[in-house]
Short mmCIF file of C-alpha atoms and ligand atoms in Angstrom, two decimals:
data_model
loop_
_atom_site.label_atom_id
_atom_site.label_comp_id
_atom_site.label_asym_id
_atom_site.label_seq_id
_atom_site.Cartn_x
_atom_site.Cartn_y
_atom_site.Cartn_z
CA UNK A 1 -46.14 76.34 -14.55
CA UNK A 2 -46.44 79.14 -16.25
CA UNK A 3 -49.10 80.71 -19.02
CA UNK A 4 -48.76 80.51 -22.75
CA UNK A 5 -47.89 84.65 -22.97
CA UNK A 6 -44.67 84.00 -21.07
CA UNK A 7 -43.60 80.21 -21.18
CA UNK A 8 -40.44 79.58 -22.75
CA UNK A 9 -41.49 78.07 -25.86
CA UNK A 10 -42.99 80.60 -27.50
CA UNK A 11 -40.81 83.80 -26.40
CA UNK A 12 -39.84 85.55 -29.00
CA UNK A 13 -36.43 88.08 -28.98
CA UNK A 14 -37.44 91.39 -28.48
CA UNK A 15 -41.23 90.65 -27.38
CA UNK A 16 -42.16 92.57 -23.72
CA UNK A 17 -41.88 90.19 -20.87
CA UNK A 18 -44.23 90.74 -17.50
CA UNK A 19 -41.36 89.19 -15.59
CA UNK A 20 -39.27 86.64 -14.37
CA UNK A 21 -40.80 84.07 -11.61
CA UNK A 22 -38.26 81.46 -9.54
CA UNK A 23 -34.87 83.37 -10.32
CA UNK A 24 -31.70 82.51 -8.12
CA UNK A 25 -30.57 85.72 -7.57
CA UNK A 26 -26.53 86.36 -5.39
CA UNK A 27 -27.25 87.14 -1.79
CA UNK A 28 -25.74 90.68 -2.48
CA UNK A 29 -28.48 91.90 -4.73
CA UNK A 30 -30.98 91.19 -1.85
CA UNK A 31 -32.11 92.97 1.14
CA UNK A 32 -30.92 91.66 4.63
CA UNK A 33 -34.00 90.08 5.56
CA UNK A 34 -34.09 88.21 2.27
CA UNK A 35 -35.65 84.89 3.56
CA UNK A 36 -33.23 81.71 3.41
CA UNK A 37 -33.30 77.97 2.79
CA UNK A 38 -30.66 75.77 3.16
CA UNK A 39 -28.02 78.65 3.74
CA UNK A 40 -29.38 80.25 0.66
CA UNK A 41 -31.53 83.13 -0.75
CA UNK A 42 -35.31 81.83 -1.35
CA UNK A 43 -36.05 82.17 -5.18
CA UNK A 44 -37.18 85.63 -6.15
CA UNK A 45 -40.02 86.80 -8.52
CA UNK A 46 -39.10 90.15 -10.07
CA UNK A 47 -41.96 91.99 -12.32
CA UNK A 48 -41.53 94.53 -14.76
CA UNK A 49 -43.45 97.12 -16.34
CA UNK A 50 -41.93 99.75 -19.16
CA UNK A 51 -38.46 98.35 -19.14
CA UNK A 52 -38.37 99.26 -15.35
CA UNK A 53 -38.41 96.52 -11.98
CA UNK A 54 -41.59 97.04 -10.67
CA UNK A 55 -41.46 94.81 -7.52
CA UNK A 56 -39.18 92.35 -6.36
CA UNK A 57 -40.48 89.55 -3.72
CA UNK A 58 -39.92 86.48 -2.78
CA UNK A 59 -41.57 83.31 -5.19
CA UNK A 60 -45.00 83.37 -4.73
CA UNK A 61 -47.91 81.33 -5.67
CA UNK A 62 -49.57 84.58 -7.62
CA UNK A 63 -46.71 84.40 -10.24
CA UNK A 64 -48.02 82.46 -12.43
CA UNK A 65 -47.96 85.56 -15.02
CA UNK A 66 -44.56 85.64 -14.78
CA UNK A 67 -41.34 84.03 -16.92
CA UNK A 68 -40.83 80.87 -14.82
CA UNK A 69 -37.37 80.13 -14.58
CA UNK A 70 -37.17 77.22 -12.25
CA UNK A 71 -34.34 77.98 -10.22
CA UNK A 72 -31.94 79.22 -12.93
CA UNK A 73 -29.09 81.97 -11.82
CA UNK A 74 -30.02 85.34 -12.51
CA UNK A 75 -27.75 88.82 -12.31
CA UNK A 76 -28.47 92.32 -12.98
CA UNK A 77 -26.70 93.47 -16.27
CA UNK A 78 -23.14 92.63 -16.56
CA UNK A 79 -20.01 95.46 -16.74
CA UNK A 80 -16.99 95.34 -18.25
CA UNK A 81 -15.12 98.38 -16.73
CA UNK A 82 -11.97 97.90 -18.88
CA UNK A 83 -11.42 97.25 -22.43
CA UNK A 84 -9.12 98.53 -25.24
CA UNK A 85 -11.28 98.54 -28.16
CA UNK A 86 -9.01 100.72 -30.47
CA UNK A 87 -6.20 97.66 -30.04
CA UNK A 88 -8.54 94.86 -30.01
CA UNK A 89 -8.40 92.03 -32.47
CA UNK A 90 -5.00 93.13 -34.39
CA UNK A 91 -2.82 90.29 -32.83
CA UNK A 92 -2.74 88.29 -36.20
CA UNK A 93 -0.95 91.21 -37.42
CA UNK A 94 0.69 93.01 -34.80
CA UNK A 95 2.51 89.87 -32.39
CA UNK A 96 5.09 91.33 -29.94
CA UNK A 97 8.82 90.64 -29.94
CA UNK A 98 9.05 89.59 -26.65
CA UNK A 99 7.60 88.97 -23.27
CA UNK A 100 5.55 91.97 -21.34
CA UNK A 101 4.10 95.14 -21.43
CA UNK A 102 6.91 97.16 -22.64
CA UNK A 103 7.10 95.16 -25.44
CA UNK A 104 3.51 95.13 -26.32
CA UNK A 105 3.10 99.10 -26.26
CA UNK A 106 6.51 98.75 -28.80
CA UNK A 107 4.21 96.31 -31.23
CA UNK A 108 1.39 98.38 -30.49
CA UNK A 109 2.73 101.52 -31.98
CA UNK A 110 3.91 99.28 -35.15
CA UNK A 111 -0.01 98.38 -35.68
CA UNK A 112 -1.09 102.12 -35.55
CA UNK A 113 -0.76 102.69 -39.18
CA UNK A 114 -3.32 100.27 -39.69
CA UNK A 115 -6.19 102.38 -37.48
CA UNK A 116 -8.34 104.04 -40.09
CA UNK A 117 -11.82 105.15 -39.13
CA UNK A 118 -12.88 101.87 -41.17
CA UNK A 119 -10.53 99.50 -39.39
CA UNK A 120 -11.46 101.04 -36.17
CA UNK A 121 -15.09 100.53 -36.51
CA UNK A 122 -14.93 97.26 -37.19
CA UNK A 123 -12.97 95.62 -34.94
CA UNK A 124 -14.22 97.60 -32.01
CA UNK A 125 -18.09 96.87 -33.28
CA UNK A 126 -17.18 93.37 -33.01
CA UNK A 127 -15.56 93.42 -29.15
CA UNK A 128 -19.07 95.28 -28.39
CA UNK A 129 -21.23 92.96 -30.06
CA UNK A 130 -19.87 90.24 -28.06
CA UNK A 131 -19.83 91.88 -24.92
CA UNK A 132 -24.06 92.66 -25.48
CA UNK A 133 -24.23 88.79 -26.80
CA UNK A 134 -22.93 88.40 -23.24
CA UNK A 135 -25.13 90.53 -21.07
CA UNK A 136 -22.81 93.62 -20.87
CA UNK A 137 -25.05 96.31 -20.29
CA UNK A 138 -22.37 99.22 -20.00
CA UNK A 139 -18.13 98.87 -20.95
CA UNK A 140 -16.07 101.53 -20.14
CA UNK A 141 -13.04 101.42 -23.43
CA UNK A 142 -9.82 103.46 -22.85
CA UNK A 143 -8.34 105.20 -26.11
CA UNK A 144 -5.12 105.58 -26.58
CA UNK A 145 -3.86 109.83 -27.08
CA UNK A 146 -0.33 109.97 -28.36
CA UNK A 147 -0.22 114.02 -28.72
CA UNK A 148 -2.28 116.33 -27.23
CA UNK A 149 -5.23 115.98 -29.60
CA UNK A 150 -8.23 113.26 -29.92
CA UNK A 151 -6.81 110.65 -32.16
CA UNK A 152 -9.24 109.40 -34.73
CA UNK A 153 -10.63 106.99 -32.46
CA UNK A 154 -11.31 108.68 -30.00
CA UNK A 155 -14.06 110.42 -32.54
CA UNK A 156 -14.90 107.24 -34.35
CA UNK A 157 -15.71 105.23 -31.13
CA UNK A 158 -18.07 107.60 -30.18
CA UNK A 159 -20.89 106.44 -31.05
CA UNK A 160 -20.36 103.14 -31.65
CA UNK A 161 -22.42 100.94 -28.91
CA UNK A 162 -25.39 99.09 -29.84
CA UNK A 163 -28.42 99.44 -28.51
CA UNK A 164 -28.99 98.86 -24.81
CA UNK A 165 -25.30 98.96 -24.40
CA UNK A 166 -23.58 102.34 -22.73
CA UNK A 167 -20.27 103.13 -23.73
CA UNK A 168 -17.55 104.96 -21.83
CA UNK A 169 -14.77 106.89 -23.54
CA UNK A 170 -11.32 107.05 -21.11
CA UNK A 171 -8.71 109.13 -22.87
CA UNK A 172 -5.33 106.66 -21.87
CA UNK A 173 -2.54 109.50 -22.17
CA UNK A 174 1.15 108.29 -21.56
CA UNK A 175 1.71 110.86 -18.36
CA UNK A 176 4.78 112.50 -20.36
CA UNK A 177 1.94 114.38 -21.75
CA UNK A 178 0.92 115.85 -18.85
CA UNK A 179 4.72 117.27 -18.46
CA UNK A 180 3.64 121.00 -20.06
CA UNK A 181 0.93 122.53 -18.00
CA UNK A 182 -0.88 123.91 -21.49
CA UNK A 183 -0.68 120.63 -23.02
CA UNK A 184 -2.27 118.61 -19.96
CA UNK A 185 -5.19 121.55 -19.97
CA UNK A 186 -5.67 120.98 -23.43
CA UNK A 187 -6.45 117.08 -23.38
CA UNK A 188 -8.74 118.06 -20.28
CA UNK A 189 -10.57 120.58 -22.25
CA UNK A 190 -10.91 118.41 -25.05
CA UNK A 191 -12.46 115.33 -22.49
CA UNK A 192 -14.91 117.63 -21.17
CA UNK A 193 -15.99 118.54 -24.09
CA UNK A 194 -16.65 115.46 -25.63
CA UNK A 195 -19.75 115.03 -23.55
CA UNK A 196 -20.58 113.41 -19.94
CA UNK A 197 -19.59 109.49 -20.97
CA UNK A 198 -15.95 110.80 -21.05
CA UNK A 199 -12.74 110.36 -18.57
CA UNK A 200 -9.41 111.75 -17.92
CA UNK A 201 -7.20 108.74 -17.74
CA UNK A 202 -3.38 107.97 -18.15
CA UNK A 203 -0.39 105.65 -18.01
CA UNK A 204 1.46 106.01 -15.17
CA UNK A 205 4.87 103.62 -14.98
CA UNK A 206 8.00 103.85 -13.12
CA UNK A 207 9.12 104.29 -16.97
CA UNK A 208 7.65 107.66 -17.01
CA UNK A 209 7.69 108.68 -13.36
CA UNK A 210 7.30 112.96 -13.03
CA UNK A 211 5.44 113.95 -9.83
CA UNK A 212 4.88 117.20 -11.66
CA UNK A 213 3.09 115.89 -14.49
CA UNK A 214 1.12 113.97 -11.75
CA UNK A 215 -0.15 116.97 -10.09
CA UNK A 216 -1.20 118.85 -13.75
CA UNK A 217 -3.00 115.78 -14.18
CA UNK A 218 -4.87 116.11 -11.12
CA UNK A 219 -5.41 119.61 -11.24
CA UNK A 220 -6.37 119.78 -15.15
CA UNK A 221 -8.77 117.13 -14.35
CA UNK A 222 -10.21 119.01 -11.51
CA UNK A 223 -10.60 121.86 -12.93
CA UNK A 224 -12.66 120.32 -15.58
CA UNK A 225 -14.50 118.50 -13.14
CA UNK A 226 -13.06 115.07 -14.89
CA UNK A 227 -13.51 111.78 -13.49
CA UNK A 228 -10.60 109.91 -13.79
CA UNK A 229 -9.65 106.09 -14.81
CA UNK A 230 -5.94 105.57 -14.65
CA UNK A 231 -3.77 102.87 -15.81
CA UNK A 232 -1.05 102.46 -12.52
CA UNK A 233 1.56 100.92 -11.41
CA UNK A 234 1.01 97.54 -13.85
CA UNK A 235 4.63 96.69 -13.15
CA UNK A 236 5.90 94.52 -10.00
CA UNK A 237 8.73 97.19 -9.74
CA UNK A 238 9.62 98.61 -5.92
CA UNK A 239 10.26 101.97 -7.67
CA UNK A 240 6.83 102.06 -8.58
CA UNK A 241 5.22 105.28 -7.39
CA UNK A 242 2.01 105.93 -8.38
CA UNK A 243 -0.50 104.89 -5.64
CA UNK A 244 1.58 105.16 -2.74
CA UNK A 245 1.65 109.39 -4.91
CA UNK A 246 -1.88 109.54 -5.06
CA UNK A 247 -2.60 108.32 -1.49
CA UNK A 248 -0.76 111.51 -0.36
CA UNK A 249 -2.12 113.74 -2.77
CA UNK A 250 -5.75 112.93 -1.66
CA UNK A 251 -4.52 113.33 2.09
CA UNK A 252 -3.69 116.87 0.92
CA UNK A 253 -5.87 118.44 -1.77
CA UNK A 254 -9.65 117.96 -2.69
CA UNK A 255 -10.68 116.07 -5.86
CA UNK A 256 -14.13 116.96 -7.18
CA UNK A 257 -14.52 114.15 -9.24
CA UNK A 258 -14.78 110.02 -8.49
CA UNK A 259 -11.44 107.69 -9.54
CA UNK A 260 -10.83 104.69 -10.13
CA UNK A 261 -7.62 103.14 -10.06
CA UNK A 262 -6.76 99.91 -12.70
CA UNK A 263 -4.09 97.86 -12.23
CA UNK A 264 -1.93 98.55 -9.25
CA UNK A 265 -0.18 95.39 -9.19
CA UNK A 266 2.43 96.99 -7.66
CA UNK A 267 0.36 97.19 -4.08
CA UNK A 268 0.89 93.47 -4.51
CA UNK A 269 4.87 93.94 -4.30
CA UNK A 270 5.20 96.45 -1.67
CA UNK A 271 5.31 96.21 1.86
CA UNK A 272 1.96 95.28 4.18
CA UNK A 273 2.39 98.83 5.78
CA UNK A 274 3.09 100.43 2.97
CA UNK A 275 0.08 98.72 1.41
CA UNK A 276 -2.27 99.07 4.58
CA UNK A 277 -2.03 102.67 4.38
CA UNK A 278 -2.78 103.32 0.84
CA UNK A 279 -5.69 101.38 1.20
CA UNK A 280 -7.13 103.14 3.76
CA UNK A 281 -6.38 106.77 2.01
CA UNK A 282 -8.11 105.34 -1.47
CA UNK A 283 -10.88 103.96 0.94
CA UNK A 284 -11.55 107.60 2.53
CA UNK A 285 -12.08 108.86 -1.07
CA UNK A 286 -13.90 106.27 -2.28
CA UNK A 287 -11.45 105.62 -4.83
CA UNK A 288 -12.24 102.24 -6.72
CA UNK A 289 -9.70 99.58 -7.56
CA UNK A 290 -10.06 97.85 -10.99
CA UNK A 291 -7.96 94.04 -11.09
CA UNK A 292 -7.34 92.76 -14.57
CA UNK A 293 -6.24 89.66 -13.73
CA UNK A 294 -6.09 87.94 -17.28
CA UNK A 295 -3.47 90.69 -18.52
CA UNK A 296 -1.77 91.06 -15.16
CA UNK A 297 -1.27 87.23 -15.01
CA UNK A 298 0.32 87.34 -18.81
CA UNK A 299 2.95 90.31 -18.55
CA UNK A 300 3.53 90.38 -14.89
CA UNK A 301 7.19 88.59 -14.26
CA UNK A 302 6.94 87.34 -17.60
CA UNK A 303 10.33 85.95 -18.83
CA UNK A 304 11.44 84.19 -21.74
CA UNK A 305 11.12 80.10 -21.37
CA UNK A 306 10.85 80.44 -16.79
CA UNK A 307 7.47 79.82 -15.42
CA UNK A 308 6.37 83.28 -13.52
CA UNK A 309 6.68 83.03 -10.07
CA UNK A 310 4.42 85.91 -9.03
CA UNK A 311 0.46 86.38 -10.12
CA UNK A 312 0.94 90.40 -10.81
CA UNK A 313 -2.16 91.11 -9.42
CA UNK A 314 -3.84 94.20 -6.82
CA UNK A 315 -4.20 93.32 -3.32
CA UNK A 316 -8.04 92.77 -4.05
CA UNK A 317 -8.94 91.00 -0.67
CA UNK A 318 -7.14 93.72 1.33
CA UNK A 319 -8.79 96.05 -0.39
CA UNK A 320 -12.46 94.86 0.15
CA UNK A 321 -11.45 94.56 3.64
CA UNK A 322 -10.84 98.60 3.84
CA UNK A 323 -13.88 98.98 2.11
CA UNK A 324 -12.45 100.02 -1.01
CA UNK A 325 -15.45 99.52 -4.47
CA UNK A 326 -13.72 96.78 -6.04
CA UNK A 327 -14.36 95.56 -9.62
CA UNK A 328 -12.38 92.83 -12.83
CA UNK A 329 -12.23 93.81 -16.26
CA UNK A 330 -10.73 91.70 -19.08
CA UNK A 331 -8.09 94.27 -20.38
CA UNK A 332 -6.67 93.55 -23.98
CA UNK A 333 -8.73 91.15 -25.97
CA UNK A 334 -6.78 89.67 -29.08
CA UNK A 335 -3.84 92.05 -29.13
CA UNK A 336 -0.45 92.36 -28.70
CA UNK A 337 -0.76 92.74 -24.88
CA UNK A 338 -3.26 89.57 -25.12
CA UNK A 339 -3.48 87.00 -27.51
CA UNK A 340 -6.75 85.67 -25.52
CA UNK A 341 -9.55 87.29 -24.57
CA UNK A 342 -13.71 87.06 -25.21
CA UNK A 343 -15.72 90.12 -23.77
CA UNK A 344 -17.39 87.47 -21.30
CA UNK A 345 -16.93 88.83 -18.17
CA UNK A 346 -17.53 85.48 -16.54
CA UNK A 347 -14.27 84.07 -17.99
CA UNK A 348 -12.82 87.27 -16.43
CA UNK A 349 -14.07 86.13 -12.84
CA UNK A 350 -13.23 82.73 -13.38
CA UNK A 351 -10.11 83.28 -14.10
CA UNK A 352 -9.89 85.63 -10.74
CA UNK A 353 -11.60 83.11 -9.15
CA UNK A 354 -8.51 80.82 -9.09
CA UNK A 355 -5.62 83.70 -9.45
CA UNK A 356 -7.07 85.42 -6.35
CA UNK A 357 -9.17 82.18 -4.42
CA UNK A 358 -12.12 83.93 -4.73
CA UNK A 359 -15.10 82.59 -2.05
CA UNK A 360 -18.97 82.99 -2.45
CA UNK A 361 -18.51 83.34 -6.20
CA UNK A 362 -22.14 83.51 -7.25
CA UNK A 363 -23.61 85.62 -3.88
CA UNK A 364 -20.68 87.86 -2.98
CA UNK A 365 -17.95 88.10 -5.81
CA UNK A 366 -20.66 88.48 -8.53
CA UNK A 367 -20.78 91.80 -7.86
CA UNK A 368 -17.23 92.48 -9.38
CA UNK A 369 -18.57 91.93 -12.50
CA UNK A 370 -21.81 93.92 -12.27
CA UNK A 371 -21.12 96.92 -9.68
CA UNK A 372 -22.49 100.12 -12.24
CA UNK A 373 -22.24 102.49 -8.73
CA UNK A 374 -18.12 101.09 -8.23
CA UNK A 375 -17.34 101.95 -11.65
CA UNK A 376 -18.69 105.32 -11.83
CA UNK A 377 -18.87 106.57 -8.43
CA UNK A 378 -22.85 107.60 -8.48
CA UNK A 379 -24.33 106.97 -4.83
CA UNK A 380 -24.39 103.38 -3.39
CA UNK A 381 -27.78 101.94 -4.38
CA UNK A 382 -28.66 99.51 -2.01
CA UNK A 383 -28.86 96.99 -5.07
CA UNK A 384 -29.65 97.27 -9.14
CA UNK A 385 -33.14 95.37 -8.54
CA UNK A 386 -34.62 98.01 -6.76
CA UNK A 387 -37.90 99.18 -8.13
CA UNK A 388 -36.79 101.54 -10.66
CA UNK A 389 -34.33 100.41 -11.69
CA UNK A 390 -33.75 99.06 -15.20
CA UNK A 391 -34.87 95.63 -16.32
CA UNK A 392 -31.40 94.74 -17.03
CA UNK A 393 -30.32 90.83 -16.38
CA UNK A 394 -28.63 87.61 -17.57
CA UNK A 395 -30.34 84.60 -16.84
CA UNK A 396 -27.88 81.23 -16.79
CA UNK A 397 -29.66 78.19 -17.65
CA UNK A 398 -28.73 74.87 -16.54
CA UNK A 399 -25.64 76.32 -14.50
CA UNK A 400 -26.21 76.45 -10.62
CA UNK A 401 -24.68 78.39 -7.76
CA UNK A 402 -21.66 75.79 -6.88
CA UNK A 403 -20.83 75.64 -10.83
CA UNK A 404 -20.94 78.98 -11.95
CA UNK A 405 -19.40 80.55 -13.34
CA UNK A 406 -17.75 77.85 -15.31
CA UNK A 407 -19.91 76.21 -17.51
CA UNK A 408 -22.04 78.72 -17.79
CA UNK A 409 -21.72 80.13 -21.71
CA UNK A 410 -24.93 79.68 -22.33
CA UNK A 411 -27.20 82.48 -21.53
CA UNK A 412 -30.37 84.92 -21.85
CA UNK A 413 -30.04 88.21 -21.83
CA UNK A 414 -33.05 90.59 -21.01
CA UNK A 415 -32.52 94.50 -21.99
CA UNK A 416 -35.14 97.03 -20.48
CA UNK A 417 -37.69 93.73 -19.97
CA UNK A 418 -37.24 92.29 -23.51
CA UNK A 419 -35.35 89.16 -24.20
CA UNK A 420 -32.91 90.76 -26.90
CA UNK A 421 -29.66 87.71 -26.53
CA UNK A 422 -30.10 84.07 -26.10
CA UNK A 423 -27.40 81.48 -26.63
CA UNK A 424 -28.46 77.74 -25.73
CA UNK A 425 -26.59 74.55 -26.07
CA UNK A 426 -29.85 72.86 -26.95
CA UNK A 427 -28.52 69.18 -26.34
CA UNK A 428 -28.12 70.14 -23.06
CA UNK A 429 -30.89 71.87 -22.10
CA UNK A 430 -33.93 70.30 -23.63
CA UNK A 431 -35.73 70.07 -20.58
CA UNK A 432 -36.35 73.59 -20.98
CA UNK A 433 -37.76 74.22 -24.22
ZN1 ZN B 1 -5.77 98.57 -19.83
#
């Protein structure tokens, strides 16, 4: 079908591509009147010029310029909204004494001595290379503050991301720090002025409950104009206040800035009233609700040798249904919180796919692992293939709509409109090449 420039047999990584002709893209990337076959989206032809989308269409006979794909599943440029990269890959020497989260912050603390600037780089390098190998176009890491001050990673992560990659700093503060109203200005000031790919974040635990560090948290992040990212509620506990503290707050104050909300397992443990209206107060503020259901489903109602009896994670359904920006992030990879983990967001929804019976995986549900606009609060787009937008995507060969995303490892990833990641299983797929 298609021309020597762009066939498949001769692309080369890194060489310019016109485009991408017979692409299965997820019904949610498309306009409404996105013609449909058999209860599904036509094939698309999407051309690019510069790095940008250009035009997006559907198939037509006039592609023949184009990258023909035959049918293969296609998604903008993955996310992964929540990692740990200054913890990430120390589980071989850093294993927890027991079960849950408590005890993995204890053998987290042990590991610290080991985080030079040397130690730091590489491991995190190595969670980012994966994620790009994967089609992550942007992760947002939290950092772990212990004091007031930036702690060594925080500086050595800066700069860190390969190219085509965007990396997000969170600064994860345990919310005792936000006790003294100097001290929670100070790790404001010092977030702002690390530069605009930096958040306020925090841990926030029936462990550490103080309403009044709450509010200097808010208000040091406002006045800062700080978006926020915070780590709360991860417990099952009734006593656990966090949302149901916020949801008031917001009914009562302004907040300049967009947040999102990770965790909250504790919505899941509550009452439905209770629940029902926190919802709808994070809905009016567009807050945005981050699930990690890998984590959640390891150190929620974990207990020595007894199977857990509850999943530990958000109400996610409930919350779509208020309208609330929904996204899944993997959490701890290889660490003493998780001794799993891959920077494949794909594993992340499959794995919410049967913890939270998931429908419309591929056309609805994609979107929680490629929403840029839920993550950082810019204006809704009405989809990331407009023209204009960046020629960002992750083709999945030899996987189809009903499989995905199992089975689906292998992958191409474009970046800007060049082919810069392919992984094939060749046995499989040599029909293609
Ligand atoms: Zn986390």
């Amino acid at each position: 079908m298609s021309t020597p420039s762009q066939s498949m047999a001769n692309l080369s990584l890194n060489a310019p591509l016109n485009g991408l002709a017979h692409a299965r893209l997820p019904a949610w990337t498309l306009p409404a009147d996105w013609p449909q076959q058999n209860g599904e989206p036509v094939l698309a032809d999407i051309h690019f010029s510069q790095g940008l989308i250009t035009l997006l269409t559907p198939s037509q006979a006039s592609n023949k310029h184009l990258w023909n794909l035959g049918g293969a599943l296609v998604l903008p440029g993955l996310i992964e909204p929540h990692a740990h990269l200054d913890k990430t890959f120390t589980l071989t020497r850093s294993r927890p004494q027991g079960p849950g989260l408590l005890a993995a912050i204890e053998a987290m603390h042990q590991d610290r001595q080991h985080w030079t600037p040397q130690d730091l780089r590489q491991r995190a390098l190595r969670g980012l290379t994966w994620a790009a190998a994967h089609g992550v176009t942007h992760l947002r890491t939290h950092i772990d503050w212990f004091d007031p001050t930036p702690p060594v990673a925080w500086h050595e992560m800066a700069a860190l991301a390969p190219t085509g990659l965007t990396l997000e700093r969170v600064a994860l503060a345990p919310l005792t720090l936000f006790t003294d109203v100097n001290s929670a200005d100070a790790i404001a000031r010092a977030v702002a002025q690390s530069g605009d790919s930096c958040l306020l974040g925090g841990f926030i635990h029936s462990s550490n409950w103080n309403p009044s560090a709450m509010a200097n948290l808010m208000e040091s992040a406002a006045r800062w104009r700080l978006n926020l990212d915070l780590h709360i509620d991860e417990e099952l506990s009734e006593r656990a206040n966090g949302l149901v503290w916020l949801a008031d707050y917001l009914s009562r104050h302004d907040f300049p800035g967009h947040i999102c909300c990770s965790h909250g397992c504790a919505l899941a443990s509550g009452s439905e009233q209770q629940a029902q209206q926190v919802l709808a107060e994070l809905a009016k503020h567009r807050v945005t609700l981050i699930a990690l259901p890998m984590t959640n489903l390891l150190l929620q109602d974990a207990v020595v040798g007894r199977t857990p009896r509850q999943r530990g994670i958000t109400r996610l359904k409930e919350a779509q249904t208020a309208g609330i920006p929904t996204l899944l992030g993997c959490d701890n990879v290889q660490d003493a919180f998780c001794p799993a983990g891959s920077y494949d967001p794909l594993d992340t929804l499959s794995c919410a796919l049967f913890s939270a019976q998931l429908n419309q995986v591929f056309d609805q549900q994609s979107r929680l692992i490629c929403d840029l606009g839920a993550l950082t609060g810019a204006k809704a787009q009405s989809s990331p293939l407009n023209a204009g937008s960046a020629a960002n995507l992750v083709i999945f060969p030899g996987s189809d709509s009903v499989t995905w995303p199992l089975n689906s490892a292998a992958r191409r990833v474009i970046s800007h409109g060049k082919l810069t990641y392919q992984r094939m299983w060749n046995q499989e797929f040599t029909h293609e090449s």
